[in-house]
Amino acid sequence: MTTLEPALRIAGLGKRFPVRTAAGAMESVDILKGVDFDVRPNEFISIIGASGSGKTTLLRIVAGLTLADEGGVEIAGKRITGPGRERSLVFQSINLFPWRSVQKNVELGLEIRGEPEAARRAAAERFVKLVGLEKHAHSYPHELSGGMQQRVGIARALATDPDILLMDEPFGSLDAQTAEFLWDELLKIVEQTRKTVLFVTHHIDEAIYLSDRIVVLGGKPATIIDVIEVDFPKPRYAYDVRAEPRFAEFRARLRRELFRGGSSLAEEEGA
Amino acid sequence: MTLREFALNKWVLRATSILIVLAAWQYVGSRINPIFLSTPTAIAVAFGKTIASGELISAVAASLGVTAAGFLIALVIGVPIGLLMGRFRVIEYVLDPYVSALYVVPRIALIPLIIIWAGLGIKAQIVVVFGTTVFPILLSTFAGVRHVDSRLIETAYSFGASEKQLFFKVIIPGAVPFIMSGLRLGIGQAIIGMIVAQMFLGIAGMGFMLTNYGNQFATDYVFVVVLALAALGIFLTEMVKFVESRFNHWKPDERIRG
C-alpha cells in the first residue's frame, strides 16, 4: 500500500471558549483538546459526537472560520490561517441568498473569486444539473423544498471546485426521508467529482452509511475516543448497506461510545 | 353576479360610501356659513377655476419639484451614511450623537435657522424637505444593515469574500427591504416638509396656496389644495411602491389576511 500525502492533517488541535460560571465570572473552558488525525485524499470521514462535543467547532476551525487555540490544520503541508479555495463549506442552515436565483446562488463562490461571467455561468449550470435542479435554475430559494435548497447548497460548494468538501450536519434540518434520499445523491456526487469529504453529524446511521472512516469525539474536553474503519464495498447506493450484519455491530459500538461518560447527552440522561 | 355579490363588491362599497358622505356634506354645507365647510359643488367649481387659470398646475409643479429634489438629496446622502454607520462601529459612534440629536428635534423648529442660512426661496424649501426626509431613510438603512443575516455574511466570508465584496454582495442587497420601507416613510415625510416649508417660506406652490386662501377664508379653494395634496401623496407613494416591487421580486408573497 502506497503512503499518500494526507489531504488534510489536524495536529494537536485545541480550542477554549469563555463560559460564565455560577459566580457570574467568565472562565475559559477547554472544548477540544489534542485532536489529531489525517484525512486521506478522496476519503469520506464523518466526525460524530453527542451535542456539545465540539464537532461543529472542529469543522469551523478546518473551514477557517474559527481560530484554534492550540495546534492547527495543515493542507499540503501548510498551516491554514483562514478560508481557502481548496475548501468549501456546506451549512446545516443552508444559507442560500434569498434574493439570488438558484443559478446565481451557485455562482456566488466564483463571483467572489472574480471569475468571468461566462465561466461562472457554465460552471453553475453544470453543478445545478449535477444536483438535478436544472428545471429550477431560475427559481428563488423560498420556492424550493428544504431538500432542494440543500442540493443548491451542495452545488454552490462544488462550483468552486474545491479538493475538500466540509459539511456541517447538512441534512440535519431535513426530514428523515429526504435526508436518506440525499445520502445516495451525495455518495454519487462525491464519487463523480472525486472529493475528499469531512462530514459532521450526530446521526449514527448516516455516519456509517456514508463514511470510509468515522472519527468519534467524546469526553470533556472532547478528544478522539475511537476511529472506525467502515469497509463496506462501494458503491453503497447499489445495495442495502443497512441490511449487512456488521452495520448493526457498528451501530451498537457507536451507541455505546456516544451514550457513555463524558458527553453532555450522557450526563443529561444520567441525571 | 347576484345582487348580494354586487352589493358586497369592494368598488361598489367604496363608491356608495363616498356618495353618501358627499351627499351629506352637500346637505349640511349648503345650510351653514360656507366659510366653515363649503360644499362639494363649490369645491368642484373652485377646482375648475384653479385649473383654468393654470394656478393649480403650476403650484403642483412647484411642490413636486421641491419634494423630489429634497427627497432625492436625502436618498443620496441618507442611504450611504446609514450603510456605513450600520457596518462600521467607528462611523456609528462618531455620527450617532448628531443623528440622534437632530432626529428628536422637530425639524420645523429649525426653520428660522434655515431662513438665516438659505434665505426664503426654493433652496430653503429643499433644505426643509431634506431635513424631514433624511432621518427615516438613514435610520431604516442603518437598521437594515443590522438585520442582515450574519450567516450569509459568514457564507460569503467562507468563500473568501473581501470586506468590499461583503458590503456589495451581502450587506447592501440584504438591507434593501429596510431601505425600501425607509423610502416609503421618507416620501410621506417629504410631503409634510414641503407643505410646511411652502407655508412658511413660499411665494408659490401648494403650501403657499393653502396659506393664501386660508387667510382669505376661501374654504372651497383650501379644500381644492387639500384634495390635490392627497392625490400627490398617493401618486408619490405608489411610485415608491413600484420601485420597491422591482427590488422585492424574489420575496414570497406574505400578504395573508381574511
Short mmCIF file of C-alpha atoms in Angstrom, two decimals:
data_model
loop_
_atom_site.label_atom_id
_atom_site.label_comp_id
_atom_site.label_asym_id
_atom_site.label_seq_id
_atom_site.Cartn_x
_atom_site.Cartn_y
_atom_site.Cartn_z
CA MET A 1 0.00 0.00 0.00
CA THR A 2 1.41 3.36 -1.02
CA THR A 3 1.50 6.10 1.55
CA LEU A 4 -0.28 9.11 0.16
CA GLU A 5 0.31 12.64 1.33
CA PRO A 6 -2.74 13.38 3.53
CA ALA A 7 -5.30 15.76 2.06
CA LEU A 8 -5.70 17.31 5.46
CA ARG A 9 -3.82 16.98 8.73
CA ILE A 10 -5.31 18.01 12.05
CA ALA A 11 -2.49 18.26 14.55
CA GLY A 12 -2.77 18.73 18.31
CA LEU A 13 -5.88 20.83 17.92
CA GLY A 14 -7.26 22.58 20.99
CA LYS A 15 -9.98 25.18 21.47
CA ARG A 16 -11.17 27.06 24.55
CA PHE A 17 -14.37 29.03 24.95
CA PRO A 18 -15.26 31.54 27.62
CA VAL A 19 -18.06 30.21 29.81
CA ARG A 20 -19.95 32.04 32.55
CA THR A 21 -19.51 30.41 35.95
CA ALA A 22 -22.11 30.18 38.69
CA ALA A 23 -20.50 33.23 40.32
CA GLY A 24 -21.06 35.22 37.13
CA ALA A 25 -17.38 35.49 36.21
CA MET A 26 -16.08 34.44 32.81
CA GLU A 27 -13.86 31.39 32.73
CA SER A 28 -12.01 29.75 29.87
CA VAL A 29 -13.07 26.14 29.35
CA ASP A 30 -11.40 23.57 27.09
CA ILE A 31 -13.82 22.35 24.41
CA LEU A 32 -11.38 20.40 22.23
CA LYS A 33 -8.01 19.11 23.32
CA GLY A 34 -5.27 17.19 21.49
CA VAL A 35 -7.36 16.28 18.44
CA ASP A 36 -5.09 14.56 15.92
CA PHE A 37 -5.99 12.85 12.67
CA ASP A 38 -5.12 12.73 8.99
CA VAL A 39 -7.61 12.70 6.14
CA ARG A 40 -6.50 10.82 3.05
CA PRO A 41 -7.31 12.13 -0.44
CA ASN A 42 -10.78 11.10 -1.66
CA GLU A 43 -11.65 9.80 1.77
CA PHE A 44 -15.09 10.34 3.29
CA ILE A 45 -14.67 10.99 7.01
CA SER A 46 -17.51 11.60 9.43
CA ILE A 47 -16.97 13.30 12.73
CA ILE A 48 -19.59 12.11 15.16
CA GLY A 49 -20.23 13.16 18.72
CA ALA A 50 -23.06 13.98 21.06
CA SER A 51 -24.40 17.54 21.03
CA GLY A 52 -21.95 19.91 22.69
CA SER A 53 -18.99 17.66 21.87
CA GLY A 54 -17.29 20.35 19.80
CA LYS A 55 -17.67 18.63 16.42
CA THR A 56 -19.03 21.72 14.71
CA THR A 57 -16.28 23.82 16.30
CA LEU A 58 -13.74 21.38 14.86
CA LEU A 59 -15.24 21.75 11.39
CA ARG A 60 -15.36 25.56 11.68
CA ILE A 61 -11.65 25.54 12.54
CA VAL A 62 -10.93 23.41 9.46
CA ALA A 63 -13.07 25.82 7.40
CA GLY A 64 -11.01 28.75 8.65
CA LEU A 65 -13.99 30.47 10.31
CA THR A 66 -12.72 29.94 13.87
CA LEU A 67 -9.14 30.07 15.12
CA ALA A 68 -7.62 27.18 17.05
CA ASP A 69 -6.01 27.95 20.42
CA GLU A 70 -3.55 25.06 20.15
CA GLY A 71 -2.20 23.13 17.21
CA GLY A 72 -3.72 23.64 13.81
CA VAL A 73 -4.83 22.34 10.46
CA GLU A 74 -2.43 21.64 7.61
CA ILE A 75 -3.29 21.29 3.96
CA ALA A 76 -0.47 20.17 1.64
CA GLY A 77 1.98 20.77 4.48
CA LYS A 78 0.83 24.35 5.03
CA ARG A 79 -0.88 25.65 8.16
CA ILE A 80 -4.22 27.29 7.26
CA THR A 81 -4.99 30.80 8.54
CA GLY A 82 -8.48 31.36 7.12
CA PRO A 83 -10.88 30.21 4.41
CA GLY A 84 -9.20 28.93 1.24
CA ARG A 85 -10.20 27.98 -2.26
CA GLU A 86 -9.29 24.30 -1.76
CA ARG A 87 -12.11 24.03 0.82
CA SER A 88 -15.87 24.66 0.57
CA LEU A 89 -18.39 24.54 3.35
CA VAL A 90 -21.98 23.23 3.30
CA PHE A 91 -24.01 24.57 6.21
CA GLN A 92 -26.73 22.95 8.29
CA SER A 93 -28.71 26.19 7.99
CA ILE A 94 -28.08 26.05 4.20
CA ASN A 95 -27.66 29.86 4.00
CA LEU A 96 -28.82 30.50 0.46
CA PHE A 97 -29.06 34.15 -0.55
CA PRO A 98 -32.83 34.72 -0.76
CA TRP A 99 -32.54 37.46 -3.39
CA ARG A 100 -30.49 35.30 -5.75
CA SER A 101 -31.88 32.66 -8.09
CA VAL A 102 -30.60 29.08 -7.79
CA GLN A 103 -28.19 29.74 -10.66
CA LYS A 104 -26.87 32.95 -9.06
CA ASN A 105 -26.52 31.27 -5.66
CA VAL A 106 -24.35 28.58 -7.19
CA GLU A 107 -22.25 31.25 -8.89
CA LEU A 108 -21.52 33.00 -5.58
CA GLY A 109 -18.11 31.49 -4.85
CA LEU A 110 -16.88 32.01 -8.40
CA GLU A 111 -18.16 35.58 -8.38
CA ILE A 112 -16.23 36.29 -5.18
CA ARG A 113 -13.18 34.83 -6.83
CA GLY A 114 -13.61 37.21 -9.77
CA GLU A 115 -14.21 34.55 -12.44
CA PRO A 116 -15.54 35.96 -15.75
CA GLU A 117 -19.28 35.77 -16.22
CA ALA A 118 -19.29 33.15 -18.98
CA ALA A 119 -17.14 30.75 -16.94
CA ARG A 120 -19.32 31.33 -13.88
CA ARG A 121 -22.48 30.60 -15.75
CA ALA A 122 -21.09 27.45 -17.37
CA ALA A 123 -19.82 26.07 -14.05
CA ALA A 124 -23.08 26.90 -12.26
CA GLU A 125 -25.16 25.25 -14.98
CA ARG A 126 -23.03 22.13 -14.72
CA PHE A 127 -23.40 21.79 -10.96
CA VAL A 128 -27.08 22.74 -10.89
CA LYS A 129 -27.54 19.86 -13.34
CA LEU A 130 -25.35 17.55 -11.26
CA VAL A 131 -27.67 18.02 -8.25
CA GLY A 132 -30.69 17.55 -10.51
CA LEU A 133 -32.14 21.06 -10.31
CA GLU A 134 -31.76 22.25 -13.91
CA LYS A 135 -35.53 22.81 -14.11
CA HIS A 136 -35.30 25.15 -11.11
CA ALA A 137 -32.21 27.15 -12.13
CA HIS A 138 -34.20 30.37 -12.21
CA SER A 139 -36.29 29.75 -9.09
CA TYR A 140 -35.67 31.61 -5.85
CA PRO A 141 -34.77 29.68 -2.68
CA HIS A 142 -38.15 30.21 -0.99
CA GLU A 143 -39.79 28.43 -3.92
CA LEU A 144 -37.84 25.22 -3.21
CA SER A 145 -38.30 22.49 -0.60
CA GLY A 146 -35.68 22.07 2.14
CA GLY A 147 -34.10 19.13 0.37
CA MET A 148 -33.86 21.06 -2.89
CA GLN A 149 -32.38 24.03 -1.05
CA GLN A 150 -29.62 21.87 0.39
CA ARG A 151 -28.88 20.47 -3.08
CA VAL A 152 -28.29 24.08 -4.10
CA GLY A 153 -26.01 24.47 -1.07
CA ILE A 154 -24.04 21.42 -2.22
CA ALA A 155 -23.87 22.69 -5.82
CA ARG A 156 -22.65 26.07 -4.54
CA ALA A 157 -19.88 24.37 -2.58
CA LEU A 158 -18.86 22.21 -5.54
CA ALA A 159 -18.90 25.04 -8.09
CA THR A 160 -15.61 26.49 -6.86
CA ASP A 161 -14.04 23.04 -7.48
CA PRO A 162 -12.56 22.53 -4.01
CA ASP A 163 -10.49 19.46 -3.12
CA ILE A 164 -12.17 19.18 0.25
CA LEU A 165 -15.87 19.42 0.98
CA LEU A 166 -16.67 20.38 4.58
CA MET A 167 -20.22 19.52 5.59
CA ASP A 168 -21.74 20.62 8.90
CA GLU A 169 -24.78 18.41 9.56
CA PRO A 170 -26.03 19.25 6.06
CA PHE A 171 -29.12 17.06 6.33
CA GLY A 172 -29.83 17.85 9.97
CA SER A 173 -32.66 20.27 9.20
CA LEU A 174 -34.40 17.97 6.70
CA ASP A 175 -37.00 15.30 7.33
CA ALA A 176 -35.67 11.73 7.62
CA GLN A 177 -36.94 10.57 4.23
CA THR A 178 -35.45 13.48 2.31
CA ALA A 179 -32.17 13.11 4.21
CA GLU A 180 -31.87 9.40 3.42
CA PHE A 181 -32.60 10.07 -0.24
CA LEU A 182 -29.85 12.69 -0.25
CA TRP A 183 -27.33 10.23 1.25
CA ASP A 184 -27.32 8.31 -2.04
CA GLU A 185 -27.26 11.53 -4.02
CA LEU A 186 -24.26 12.75 -2.06
CA LEU A 187 -22.39 9.45 -2.50
CA LYS A 188 -22.95 9.63 -6.27
CA ILE A 189 -21.81 13.25 -6.43
CA VAL A 190 -18.71 12.60 -4.35
CA GLU A 191 -17.89 9.59 -6.50
CA GLN A 192 -18.25 11.61 -9.71
CA THR A 193 -16.40 14.70 -8.55
CA ARG A 194 -13.74 12.80 -6.53
CA LYS A 195 -13.83 14.98 -3.44
CA THR A 196 -12.39 14.49 -0.01
CA VAL A 197 -15.22 14.95 2.49
CA LEU A 198 -15.21 15.90 6.15
CA PHE A 199 -18.77 15.40 7.36
CA VAL A 200 -20.07 16.38 10.79
CA THR A 201 -23.13 14.56 12.09
CA HIS A 202 -24.79 13.30 15.23
CA HIS A 203 -26.72 10.70 13.23
CA ILE A 204 -25.24 7.21 13.68
CA ASP A 205 -26.78 5.52 10.62
CA GLU A 206 -25.86 8.49 8.44
CA ALA A 207 -22.21 8.27 9.54
CA ILE A 208 -21.97 4.52 8.89
CA TYR A 209 -23.81 4.72 5.58
CA LEU A 210 -21.66 7.48 4.12
CA SER A 211 -18.18 7.17 5.62
CA ASP A 212 -14.92 5.40 4.92
CA ARG A 213 -13.90 6.24 8.46
CA ILE A 214 -15.77 7.59 11.45
CA VAL A 215 -13.97 9.75 14.00
CA VAL A 216 -15.79 9.67 17.34
CA LEU A 217 -15.41 12.66 19.64
CA GLY A 218 -16.16 12.35 23.32
CA GLY A 219 -15.21 13.45 26.80
CA LYS A 220 -14.73 16.88 28.35
CA PRO A 221 -12.73 18.44 26.80
CA ALA A 222 -13.51 16.41 23.70
CA THR A 223 -10.84 14.20 22.18
CA ILE A 224 -10.93 11.35 19.71
CA ILE A 225 -12.27 8.31 21.59
CA ASP A 226 -12.49 5.96 18.61
CA VAL A 227 -11.82 5.73 14.87
CA ILE A 228 -13.91 3.19 12.98
CA GLU A 229 -12.94 1.92 9.52
CA VAL A 230 -16.15 1.27 7.60
CA ASP A 231 -15.05 -1.06 4.84
CA PHE A 232 -18.35 -1.89 3.13
CA PRO A 233 -17.90 -2.22 -0.63
CA LYS A 234 -18.73 0.72 -2.87
CA PRO A 235 -20.89 1.97 -4.45
CA ARG A 236 -23.11 1.72 -1.41
CA TYR A 237 -26.21 3.08 -3.09
CA ALA A 238 -26.18 -0.09 -5.24
CA TYR A 239 -27.27 -2.39 -2.38
CA ASP A 240 -28.84 -2.21 1.04
CA VAL A 241 -25.87 -1.48 3.32
CA ARG A 242 -28.07 -1.33 6.37
CA ALA A 243 -29.08 -4.97 5.93
CA GLU A 244 -25.43 -6.02 6.49
CA PRO A 245 -24.95 -7.70 9.89
CA ARG A 246 -21.84 -5.59 10.52
CA PHE A 247 -23.92 -2.43 10.11
CA ALA A 248 -25.66 -3.39 13.34
CA GLU A 249 -22.32 -4.04 15.02
CA PHE A 250 -21.03 -0.60 14.04
CA ARG A 251 -24.26 0.93 15.23
CA ALA A 252 -24.05 -0.80 18.62
CA ARG A 253 -20.42 0.26 19.02
CA LEU A 254 -21.23 3.91 18.21
CA ARG A 255 -24.23 3.93 20.51
CA ARG A 256 -22.10 2.65 23.35
CA GLU A 257 -19.48 5.30 22.73
CA LEU A 258 -21.85 8.20 22.27
CA PHE A 259 -24.02 7.42 25.28
CA ARG A 260 -21.09 6.64 27.54
CA GLY A 261 -19.44 9.02 30.03
CA GLY A 262 -18.08 12.37 29.02
CA SER A 263 -20.67 13.53 26.56
CA SER A 264 -23.18 16.09 27.73
CA LEU A 265 -26.01 13.93 26.46
CA ALA A 266 -24.93 11.04 28.69
CA GLU A 267 -24.74 13.37 31.66
CA GLU A 268 -28.20 14.72 30.96
CA GLU A 269 -29.61 11.22 30.63
CA GLY A 270 -27.86 10.01 33.77
CA ALA A 271 -29.05 12.97 35.80
CA MET B 1 -73.30 38.17 -10.32
CA THR B 2 -76.14 38.10 -7.84
CA LEU B 3 -77.46 41.27 -6.25
CA ARG B 4 -75.80 40.26 -2.97
CA GLU B 5 -72.40 39.77 -4.64
CA PHE B 6 -72.78 43.12 -6.41
CA ALA B 7 -73.59 44.90 -3.15
CA LEU B 8 -70.55 43.38 -1.46
CA ASN B 9 -68.12 44.19 -4.31
CA LYS B 10 -65.33 46.34 -2.85
CA TRP B 11 -65.65 49.03 -5.53
CA VAL B 12 -69.41 49.22 -5.08
CA LEU B 13 -68.90 49.57 -1.32
CA ARG B 14 -66.31 52.30 -1.76
CA ALA B 15 -68.38 54.26 -4.28
CA THR B 16 -71.50 54.01 -2.12
CA SER B 17 -69.60 55.21 0.93
CA ILE B 18 -68.17 58.21 -0.95
CA LEU B 19 -71.54 59.12 -2.46
CA ILE B 20 -73.27 59.08 0.93
CA VAL B 21 -70.59 61.26 2.54
CA LEU B 22 -70.66 63.73 -0.39
CA ALA B 23 -74.45 63.96 -0.27
CA ALA B 24 -74.41 64.56 3.48
CA TRP B 25 -71.68 67.14 3.09
CA GLN B 26 -73.64 68.92 0.36
CA TYR B 27 -76.78 68.89 2.51
CA VAL B 28 -75.10 70.19 5.68
CA GLY B 29 -72.66 72.52 3.89
CA SER B 30 -75.33 74.40 1.98
CA ARG B 31 -77.23 75.12 5.22
CA ILE B 32 -74.36 76.74 7.16
CA ASN B 33 -71.89 79.55 6.56
CA PRO B 34 -69.70 78.49 3.57
CA ILE B 35 -66.55 79.61 5.48
CA PHE B 36 -66.96 76.64 7.81
CA LEU B 37 -67.42 73.73 5.46
CA SER B 38 -68.13 74.83 1.89
CA THR B 39 -69.83 72.20 -0.31
CA PRO B 40 -68.70 69.60 -2.83
CA THR B 41 -70.22 71.56 -5.69
CA ALA B 42 -68.49 74.80 -4.63
CA ILE B 43 -65.19 72.89 -4.37
CA ALA B 44 -65.73 71.46 -7.85
CA VAL B 45 -66.30 74.98 -9.20
CA ALA B 46 -63.16 76.26 -7.42
CA PHE B 47 -61.23 73.30 -8.81
CA GLY B 48 -62.35 74.19 -12.35
CA LYS B 49 -61.28 77.82 -11.87
CA THR B 50 -57.81 76.97 -10.50
CA ILE B 51 -57.27 74.54 -13.37
CA ALA B 52 -58.46 77.05 -15.97
CA SER B 53 -56.20 79.80 -14.62
CA GLY B 54 -53.22 77.40 -14.50
CA GLU B 55 -52.71 78.25 -10.83
CA LEU B 56 -53.17 74.71 -9.51
CA ILE B 57 -50.97 73.10 -12.16
CA SER B 58 -48.07 75.49 -11.55
CA ALA B 59 -48.45 75.12 -7.76
CA VAL B 60 -48.40 71.32 -8.02
CA ALA B 61 -45.37 71.52 -10.32
CA ALA B 62 -43.52 73.79 -7.88
CA SER B 63 -44.38 71.49 -4.96
CA LEU B 64 -43.45 68.35 -6.85
CA GLY B 65 -40.08 69.88 -7.79
CA VAL B 66 -39.25 70.82 -4.19
CA THR B 67 -40.42 67.44 -2.85
CA ALA B 68 -38.48 65.45 -5.46
CA ALA B 69 -35.28 67.49 -5.02
CA GLY B 70 -35.32 67.24 -1.21
CA PHE B 71 -36.22 63.55 -1.31
CA LEU B 72 -33.50 62.65 -3.81
CA ILE B 73 -30.81 64.54 -1.88
CA ALA B 74 -31.98 62.76 1.31
CA LEU B 75 -31.76 59.43 -0.51
CA VAL B 76 -28.29 60.07 -1.90
CA ILE B 77 -26.97 61.19 1.50
CA GLY B 78 -29.09 59.10 3.89
CA VAL B 79 -28.60 55.66 2.36
CA PRO B 80 -24.76 55.71 2.21
CA ILE B 81 -24.45 57.17 5.72
CA GLY B 82 -26.91 54.59 7.05
CA LEU B 83 -24.95 51.79 5.35
CA LEU B 84 -21.62 52.99 6.72
CA MET B 85 -23.00 53.57 10.24
CA GLY B 86 -24.53 50.10 10.19
CA ARG B 87 -21.39 48.33 9.08
CA PHE B 88 -18.61 50.28 10.82
CA ARG B 89 -18.72 50.90 14.55
CA VAL B 90 -16.28 53.82 14.38
CA ILE B 91 -18.51 55.70 11.94
CA GLU B 92 -21.57 54.87 14.04
CA TYR B 93 -20.06 56.26 17.25
CA VAL B 94 -18.72 59.38 15.52
CA LEU B 95 -22.05 60.24 13.87
CA ASP B 96 -24.76 58.94 16.18
CA PRO B 97 -24.77 61.94 18.59
CA TYR B 98 -25.73 64.25 15.72
CA VAL B 99 -28.19 61.86 14.16
CA SER B 100 -29.93 61.20 17.49
CA ALA B 101 -29.99 64.89 18.45
CA LEU B 102 -31.32 66.07 15.09
CA TYR B 103 -33.84 63.25 14.95
CA VAL B 104 -35.55 64.24 18.20
CA VAL B 105 -35.65 67.98 17.40
CA PRO B 106 -38.77 68.78 15.38
CA ARG B 107 -37.22 69.94 12.09
CA ILE B 108 -39.83 72.69 11.90
CA ALA B 109 -38.02 74.30 14.85
CA LEU B 110 -35.00 74.77 12.62
CA ILE B 111 -36.86 76.86 10.04
CA PRO B 112 -35.65 80.22 11.45
CA LEU B 113 -32.06 78.97 11.15
CA ILE B 114 -32.69 77.68 7.67
CA ILE B 115 -34.05 81.11 6.67
CA ILE B 116 -30.86 82.72 8.01
CA TRP B 117 -28.65 80.27 6.12
CA ALA B 118 -30.56 79.64 2.92
CA GLY B 119 -32.90 82.60 2.57
CA LEU B 120 -36.57 82.39 1.67
CA GLY B 121 -36.53 80.78 -1.74
CA ILE B 122 -36.63 77.33 -3.28
CA LYS B 123 -33.26 76.47 -1.75
CA ALA B 124 -34.58 76.87 1.80
CA GLN B 125 -37.67 74.77 0.96
CA ILE B 126 -35.49 71.98 -0.38
CA VAL B 127 -33.39 72.11 2.80
CA VAL B 128 -36.53 71.68 4.94
CA VAL B 129 -37.74 68.72 2.85
CA PHE B 130 -34.28 67.18 3.08
CA GLY B 131 -34.32 67.65 6.85
CA THR B 132 -37.65 65.88 7.34
CA THR B 133 -36.84 63.08 4.88
CA VAL B 134 -33.24 62.12 5.56
CA PHE B 135 -33.80 60.63 9.03
CA PRO B 136 -36.36 57.95 8.24
CA ILE B 137 -34.23 56.92 5.25
CA LEU B 138 -30.95 56.94 7.18
CA LEU B 139 -32.30 55.14 10.24
CA SER B 140 -34.13 52.47 8.22
CA THR B 141 -30.96 51.81 6.20
CA PHE B 142 -28.98 51.55 9.44
CA ALA B 143 -31.49 49.08 10.88
CA GLY B 144 -31.43 47.17 7.58
CA VAL B 145 -27.67 46.64 7.79
CA ARG B 146 -28.04 45.44 11.37
CA HIS B 147 -30.69 42.93 10.33
CA VAL B 148 -28.66 41.34 7.54
CA ASP B 149 -28.46 37.61 8.32
CA SER B 150 -25.00 37.12 9.82
CA ARG B 151 -24.98 33.57 8.47
CA LEU B 152 -25.00 34.98 4.93
CA ILE B 153 -22.03 37.19 5.80
CA GLU B 154 -20.24 34.13 7.12
CA THR B 155 -21.14 32.14 4.00
CA ALA B 156 -19.63 34.80 1.72
CA TYR B 157 -16.61 35.02 4.01
CA SER B 158 -16.13 31.23 3.81
CA PHE B 159 -15.78 31.67 0.04
CA GLY B 160 -13.05 34.23 0.67
CA ALA B 161 -15.05 37.45 0.24
CA SER B 162 -13.21 40.72 0.96
CA GLU B 163 -14.79 43.48 3.08
CA LYS B 164 -15.73 45.30 -0.13
CA GLN B 165 -17.39 42.17 -1.54
CA LEU B 166 -19.25 41.56 1.73
CA PHE B 167 -20.53 45.13 1.53
CA PHE B 168 -21.73 44.99 -2.07
CA LYS B 169 -22.82 41.35 -2.33
CA VAL B 170 -24.35 40.77 1.12
CA ILE B 171 -24.87 43.93 3.18
CA ILE B 172 -26.44 46.17 0.55
CA PRO B 173 -28.78 43.61 -1.07
CA GLY B 174 -29.63 42.29 2.40
CA ALA B 175 -30.58 45.77 3.58
CA VAL B 176 -32.75 46.57 0.54
CA PRO B 177 -36.12 45.67 2.13
CA PHE B 178 -35.41 48.05 5.05
CA ILE B 179 -34.10 50.76 2.71
CA MET B 180 -37.32 50.49 0.72
CA SER B 181 -39.52 50.90 3.79
CA GLY B 182 -37.31 53.88 4.69
CA LEU B 183 -38.11 55.40 1.31
CA ARG B 184 -41.82 54.80 1.85
CA LEU B 185 -41.70 56.54 5.24
CA GLY B 186 -39.45 59.21 3.71
CA ILE B 187 -41.83 60.17 0.92
CA GLY B 188 -44.61 60.87 3.43
CA GLN B 189 -42.24 62.99 5.49
CA ALA B 190 -41.08 64.79 2.33
CA ILE B 191 -44.64 65.91 1.56
CA ILE B 192 -45.10 67.19 5.12
CA GLY B 193 -41.79 69.04 4.89
CA MET B 194 -42.70 70.56 1.54
CA ILE B 195 -46.08 71.88 2.74
CA VAL B 196 -44.63 73.33 5.95
CA ALA B 197 -41.74 74.91 4.04
CA GLN B 198 -44.04 76.50 1.49
CA MET B 199 -46.44 77.74 4.17
CA PHE B 200 -43.54 79.46 5.92
CA LEU B 201 -41.19 80.26 3.10
CA GLY B 202 -43.15 80.08 -0.12
CA ILE B 203 -44.35 82.59 -2.64
CA ALA B 204 -45.51 79.72 -4.85
CA GLY B 205 -46.52 76.10 -4.55
CA MET B 206 -49.32 74.25 -2.78
CA GLY B 207 -48.25 75.31 0.71
CA PHE B 208 -48.40 78.94 -0.33
CA MET B 209 -51.81 78.40 -1.93
CA LEU B 210 -53.06 76.90 1.34
CA THR B 211 -51.90 79.88 3.45
CA ASN B 212 -53.07 82.37 0.87
CA TYR B 213 -56.63 81.01 0.53
CA GLY B 214 -56.78 80.23 4.24
CA ASN B 215 -56.07 83.91 5.01
CA GLN B 216 -58.92 84.85 2.68
CA PHE B 217 -61.31 82.35 4.32
CA ALA B 218 -61.79 80.76 0.87
CA THR B 219 -62.65 77.36 2.29
CA ASP B 220 -63.60 75.86 -1.08
CA TYR B 221 -60.16 76.72 -2.51
CA VAL B 222 -58.41 75.35 0.60
CA PHE B 223 -60.23 72.04 0.01
CA VAL B 224 -59.07 72.02 -3.61
CA VAL B 225 -55.44 72.17 -2.40
CA VAL B 226 -56.02 69.53 0.30
CA LEU B 227 -57.53 67.13 -2.24
CA ALA B 228 -54.69 67.83 -4.70
CA LEU B 229 -52.23 67.07 -1.88
CA ALA B 230 -53.94 63.76 -1.21
CA ALA B 231 -53.63 62.92 -4.91
CA LEU B 232 -49.95 63.93 -4.92
CA GLY B 233 -49.30 61.81 -1.83
CA ILE B 234 -50.96 58.75 -3.36
CA PHE B 235 -49.05 59.24 -6.62
CA LEU B 236 -45.64 59.54 -4.93
CA THR B 237 -46.26 56.62 -2.56
CA GLU B 238 -47.32 54.44 -5.49
CA MET B 239 -44.12 55.42 -7.32
CA VAL B 240 -42.02 54.30 -4.35
CA LYS B 241 -44.06 51.09 -4.06
CA PHE B 242 -43.42 50.43 -7.75
CA VAL B 243 -39.65 50.83 -7.28
CA GLU B 244 -39.91 48.61 -4.19
CA SER B 245 -41.68 45.87 -6.15
CA ARG B 246 -38.86 45.89 -8.69
CA PHE B 247 -36.39 45.15 -5.89
CA ASN B 248 -38.52 42.65 -3.99
CA HIS B 249 -39.43 40.37 -6.88
CA TRP B 250 -37.63 37.48 -5.12
CA LYS B 251 -39.77 37.70 -2.00
CA PRO B 252 -42.52 35.28 -1.08
CA ASP B 253 -45.95 36.88 -1.04
CA GLU B 254 -46.54 37.44 2.65
CA ARG B 255 -49.93 39.06 2.43
CA ILE B 256 -52.29 36.68 4.14
CA ARG B 257 -55.50 38.07 5.54
CA GLY B 258 -59.18 37.45 5.76
#
